[in-house]
Coordinates of N, CA and C in Angstrom, one line a residue:
M25 N 46.8 79.9 -24.4 CA 47.4 79.3 -23.6 C 45.8 78.9 -23.1
A26 N 44.8 79.7 -22.4 CA 43.6 79.0 -22.1 C 42.8 78.2 -22.8
R27 N 43.0 78.4 -24.4 CA 42.1 77.4 -25.1 C 42.7 76.0 -24.8
S28 N 44.2 75.9 -24.8 CA 44.7 74.6 -25.1 C 44.3 73.9 -23.4
I29 N 44.2 74.5 -22.4 CA 43.7 73.6 -21.4 C 42.2 73.3 -21.4
F30 N 41.1 74.1 -21.9 CA 39.9 73.9 -21.4 C 39.6 72.3 -22.2
P31 N 40.1 71.9 -23.3 CA 39.6 70.7 -23.7 C 40.4 69.5 -22.9
K32 N 41.5 69.6 -22.3 CA 42.1 68.7 -21.3 C 41.1 68.7 -20.3
V33 N 40.6 69.7 -19.5 CA 39.8 70.0 -18.1 C 38.4 69.1 -18.8
A34 N 38.0 69.6 -19.8 CA 36.6 68.9 -20.2 C 36.7 67.6 -20.7
C35 N 37.7 67.0 -21.1 CA 38.1 65.7 -21.1 C 38.2 64.6 -19.8
M36 N 39.2 65.6 -19.1 CA 39.2 64.9 -17.7 C 37.7 64.8 -16.8
A37 N 36.9 65.7 -17.1 CA 35.7 65.9 -16.2 C 34.7 64.7 -17.0
I38 N 34.6 64.3 -18.3 CA 33.8 63.6 -18.9 C 34.5 62.0 -18.3
M39 N 35.6 61.9 -18.2 CA 36.3 60.6 -17.9 C 35.9 60.3 -16.6
M40 N 35.9 61.4 -15.7 CA 35.6 61.3 -14.1 C 34.1 61.0 -14.1
M41 N 33.2 61.3 -14.8 CA 31.8 61.2 -14.6 C 31.7 59.6 -15.2
M42 N 32.4 59.1 -16.3 CA 32.2 58.0 -16.8 C 32.6 56.9 -15.5
M43 N 33.7 57.1 -15.0 CA 34.3 56.3 -13.8 C 33.2 56.4 -13.0
C44 N 32.4 57.6 -12.5 CA 31.5 57.5 -11.4 C 30.3 56.4 -11.7
M45 N 30.3 56.7 -13.3 CA 28.9 55.8 -13.7 C 29.3 54.4 -13.6
I46 N 30.4 53.9 -14.0 CA 30.9 52.4 -13.8 C 30.9 52.2 -12.7
M47 N 31.2 52.7 -11.5 CA 31.6 52.4 -10.2 C 30.2 52.3 -9.5
D48 N 29.0 53.2 -9.8 CA 27.6 53.0 -9.4 C 26.9 51.7 -9.8
L49 N 27.6 51.3 -11.4 CA 27.0 50.1 -11.7 C 27.6 48.8 -11.2
I50 N 28.9 49.0 -10.6 CA 29.6 48.0 -9.9 C 28.8 47.7 -8.6
S51 N 28.4 48.9 -8.0 CA 28.1 48.6 -6.6 C 26.7 48.3 -6.6
L52 N 25.7 48.4 -7.7 CA 24.4 47.7 -7.9 C 24.3 46.2 -8.0
T53 N 25.7 45.8 -8.6 CA 25.4 44.4 -8.8 C 26.1 43.5 -8.0
Q54 N 26.5 44.3 -6.9 CA 27.3 43.6 -5.6 C 26.2 42.6 -4.9
A55 N 26.5 41.7 -4.4 CA 25.5 40.6 -3.8 C 25.0 41.2 -2.5
G56 N 23.6 40.7 -2.4 CA 23.0 41.3 -1.1 C 23.2 42.6 -0.3
P57 N 22.0 42.7 0.8 CA 22.6 44.1 1.5 C 23.7 43.9 2.4
S58 N 23.9 44.9 2.9 CA 25.2 45.4 3.6 C 24.7 45.1 4.9
C59 N 25.8 44.9 6.0 CA 25.1 44.8 7.3 C 24.6 45.9 8.0
G60 N 25.2 47.2 7.2 CA 24.5 48.3 7.9 C 23.0 48.6 7.2
N61 N 22.7 48.1 6.0 CA 21.3 48.1 5.5 C 20.3 47.3 6.4
V62 N 21.0 46.0 6.5 CA 20.3 45.1 7.3 C 20.0 45.6 8.8
Q63 N 20.8 46.4 9.4 CA 20.8 46.8 10.6 C 19.6 47.7 10.7
D64 N 19.7 48.8 9.6 CA 18.6 49.8 9.5 C 17.4 49.2 9.1
A65 N 17.3 48.3 8.6 CA 16.0 47.5 8.5 C 15.6 47.2 9.5
L66 N 16.2 46.2 10.3 CA 15.6 45.8 11.3 C 15.9 46.2 12.7
S67 N 16.2 47.7 12.6 CA 16.1 48.6 13.8 C 14.9 48.9 14.8
P68 N 13.8 48.6 13.9 CA 12.5 49.1 14.6 C 12.1 47.7 15.3
C69 N 12.7 46.4 15.4 CA 12.6 45.3 16.1 C 13.0 45.7 17.4
I70 N 14.2 46.2 17.6 CA 14.7 46.4 18.9 C 14.1 46.5 20.3
R71 N 12.8 47.4 20.0 CA 12.4 47.6 21.3 C 11.1 46.3 21.5
Y72 N 11.1 45.7 20.7 CA 10.2 44.6 20.7 C 11.2 43.4 21.6
V73 N 12.4 43.2 20.9 CA 13.2 42.0 21.4 C 13.8 42.2 22.6
T74 N 13.7 43.4 23.1 CA 14.4 43.7 24.4 C 13.3 43.6 25.6
G75 N 11.9 43.6 25.2 CA 10.8 43.5 25.9 C 10.4 45.2 26.5
I76 N 10.7 45.9 25.6 CA 10.4 47.6 25.8 C 8.8 47.4 25.3
D77 N 8.6 46.7 24.1 CA 7.2 47.0 23.4 C 6.7 45.5 23.4
N78 N 5.8 45.7 23.8 CA 4.7 43.9 23.7 C 4.3 43.6 22.4
N79 N 4.1 44.3 21.6 CA 3.8 44.0 20.2 C 4.8 44.3 19.1
V80 N 4.9 43.6 18.0 CA 5.7 43.7 16.9 C 5.3 45.0 16.3
P81 N 6.4 45.9 15.9 CA 5.8 47.2 15.0 C 5.6 46.8 13.6
G82 N 5.1 47.3 13.0 CA 4.6 47.1 11.6 C 6.1 47.3 10.6
A83 N 6.9 48.4 11.2 CA 8.1 48.6 10.5 C 9.1 47.5 10.6
C84 N 8.8 47.0 11.7 CA 10.1 45.8 12.1 C 9.8 44.7 11.0
C85 N 8.5 44.4 10.9 CA 8.2 43.3 10.1 C 8.5 44.0 8.3
N86 N 8.2 45.1 8.1 CA 8.5 45.3 6.9 C 10.2 45.1 6.6
G87 N 10.7 45.5 7.6 CA 12.3 45.4 7.6 C 12.8 43.9 7.4
I88 N 12.2 43.0 8.1 CA 12.4 41.5 7.8 C 11.9 41.0 6.2
K89 N 10.8 41.6 6.0 CA 10.5 41.1 4.6 C 11.4 41.8 3.5
K90 N 11.9 43.0 3.9 CA 12.7 43.7 3.0 C 14.0 42.7 2.9
V91 N 14.5 42.7 4.4 CA 16.0 41.8 4.1 C 15.8 40.7 3.6
K92 N 14.4 40.1 3.7 CA 14.6 38.6 3.2 C 14.3 38.6 1.5
S93 N 13.9 39.6 1.1 CA 13.6 39.6 -0.5 C 14.9 40.0 -1.0
Q94 N 16.0 40.7 -0.1 CA 17.2 41.3 -1.1 C 18.5 40.2 -0.7
S95 N 17.8 38.8 0.0 CA 18.6 37.8 0.1 C 18.4 36.6 -0.7
K96 N 18.8 36.6 -1.8 CA 18.5 35.8 -3.1 C 19.4 34.6 -2.9
T97 N 20.5 34.8 -2.6 CA 21.5 33.6 -2.7 C 22.1 33.2 -1.6
T98 N 22.7 32.1 -1.4 CA 23.5 31.3 -0.1 C 24.2 32.3 0.3
Q99 N 25.0 32.7 -0.1 CA 26.0 33.7 0.4 C 25.2 35.2 0.7
D100 N 24.3 35.7 0.3 CA 23.4 36.8 1.0 C 22.9 36.2 2.3
R101 N 22.3 35.2 2.1 CA 21.4 34.9 3.3 C 22.4 34.4 4.4
R102 N 24.0 34.0 4.2 CA 24.9 33.8 5.2 C 25.3 35.1 5.7
S103 N 25.5 35.8 4.8 CA 26.1 37.1 5.3 C 24.9 38.2 6.1
V104 N 23.6 37.9 5.9 CA 22.6 38.5 6.6 C 22.8 37.7 8.1
C105 N 22.6 36.6 8.2 CA 22.8 35.8 9.2 C 24.0 36.1 10.0
K106 N 24.9 36.2 9.6 CA 26.4 36.8 10.2 C 26.0 38.3 11.0
C107 N 25.6 39.1 10.0 CA 25.1 40.2 10.7 C 24.1 40.3 11.7
I108 N 23.2 39.6 11.5 CA 22.1 39.2 12.5 C 22.8 38.9 14.0
K109 N 23.4 38.0 13.7 CA 24.5 36.9 14.9 C 25.2 38.0 15.5
T110 N 26.2 38.9 15.1 CA 26.9 39.7 15.8 C 26.1 40.9 15.9
T111 N 25.0 41.4 15.7 CA 24.2 42.6 16.2 C 23.4 42.0 17.4
A112 N 23.1 40.7 17.4 CA 22.3 40.5 18.7 C 23.1 40.1 19.7
H113 N 24.4 39.7 19.8 CA 25.5 39.8 20.6 C 25.6 41.4 21.3
S114 N 25.6 42.3 21.0 CA 25.6 43.6 21.2 C 24.3 44.2 21.8
I115 N 23.2 43.3 21.8 CA 21.7 44.1 22.2 C 21.6 43.6 23.8
K116 N 21.7 44.7 24.5 CA 21.8 44.5 25.9 C 20.3 44.3 26.2
K117 N 20.0 43.3 27.1 CA 18.5 42.7 27.5 C 17.8 42.0 26.1
L118 N 18.5 41.4 25.5 CA 17.9 40.8 24.4 C 17.1 39.5 24.9
N119 N 15.9 39.3 24.4 CA 15.2 38.2 24.6 C 15.2 37.2 23.3
I120 N 16.0 36.2 23.7 CA 16.3 35.6 22.6 C 14.9 34.4 21.9
H121 N 14.0 34.2 22.9 CA 12.7 33.8 22.2 C 11.9 34.7 21.4
K122 N 11.9 36.1 21.9 CA 11.1 37.1 21.3 C 11.8 37.3 19.7
L123 N 13.2 37.3 19.8 CA 14.0 37.1 18.5 C 13.7 36.2 17.4
A124 N 13.9 34.8 18.0 CA 13.4 33.7 17.2 C 12.0 33.6 16.8
G125 N 11.3 34.3 17.5 CA 9.6 34.2 16.9 C 9.5 35.1 16.1
L126 N 10.4 36.4 15.7 CA 9.8 37.5 14.9 C 9.3 37.0 13.5
P127 N 10.2 36.4 12.7 CA 9.6 35.9 11.5 C 8.5 35.3 11.2
A128 N 8.1 34.5 12.5 CA 6.3 34.0 12.3 C 5.5 35.3 12.9
K129 N 6.0 35.9 13.6 CA 5.0 37.0 14.0 C 4.5 37.7 12.9
C130 N 5.5 38.0 11.9 CA 5.7 39.1 10.9 C 5.3 38.1 9.7
G131 N 5.0 36.9 10.1 CA 4.4 36.1 8.8 C 5.4 35.7 7.7
V132 N 6.7 35.9 8.2 CA 7.7 35.4 7.2 C 8.5 34.2 7.3
N133 N 8.6 33.4 6.4 CA 9.1 31.9 6.5 C 10.9 32.2 6.0
L134 N 11.5 32.3 7.5 CA 13.0 32.1 7.0 C 13.4 30.7 6.9
P135 N 14.8 30.7 6.1 CA 15.2 29.5 5.9 C 16.1 29.0 7.5
Y136 N 16.2 29.8 8.4 CA 17.0 29.5 9.5 C 16.2 30.3 10.8
K137 N 16.7 29.9 11.8 CA 15.9 30.4 13.0 C 17.1 31.5 13.6
L138 N 16.3 32.8 13.8 CA 17.1 33.7 14.5 C 17.5 33.8 15.6
S139 N 19.0 33.6 15.9 CA 19.3 33.3 17.0 C 20.9 33.7 17.4
P140 N 21.3 34.1 18.4 CA 22.7 34.6 18.5 C 23.8 33.3 18.7
S141 N 23.2 32.0 18.7 CA 24.3 31.1 18.4 C 24.3 30.2 17.4
I142 N 23.5 30.8 16.3 CA 23.2 30.0 15.0 C 24.5 30.0 14.2
D143 N 24.7 28.8 13.4 CA 26.0 28.4 12.8 C 25.6 29.0 11.4
C144 N 25.8 30.3 10.9 CA 25.3 30.7 9.7 C 25.8 30.3 8.6
N145 N 27.2 29.3 8.8 CA 27.7 28.4 7.6 C 26.8 27.3 7.1
R146 N 25.8 27.0 8.1 CA 25.2 25.9 7.5 C 23.8 26.2 6.8
I147 N 23.7 27.5 6.6 CA 22.5 28.0 5.9 C 22.8 28.0 4.3
N148 N 21.8 27.5 3.6 CA 21.7 27.2 2.2 C 20.9 28.1 1.6

């Protein structure tokens, strides 16, 4: 009886592994970074845009560059914009001028201005 169960269990285990591999491939092909990834990448910028630090940290610039490099399509850029906009509204003591100037300070050219009032649907 134990012999007849083993092949079935082994087959189920192989099928589960294949399903996991397929799910991993699907997640790799999804567009752009998630809002959580954008927030993680840009979190080193918080101290600068709130006036705690006077200089833009290198990790902040690296985060901006990373997010830009992952935003290849219009939909990606709009999603990133919406994430930044929503997050900006939740930051207490946000200096909107420092936020808007971040890309230039980091030598990054974004196709939109970082602002809590941006219309993300106008981004191409």
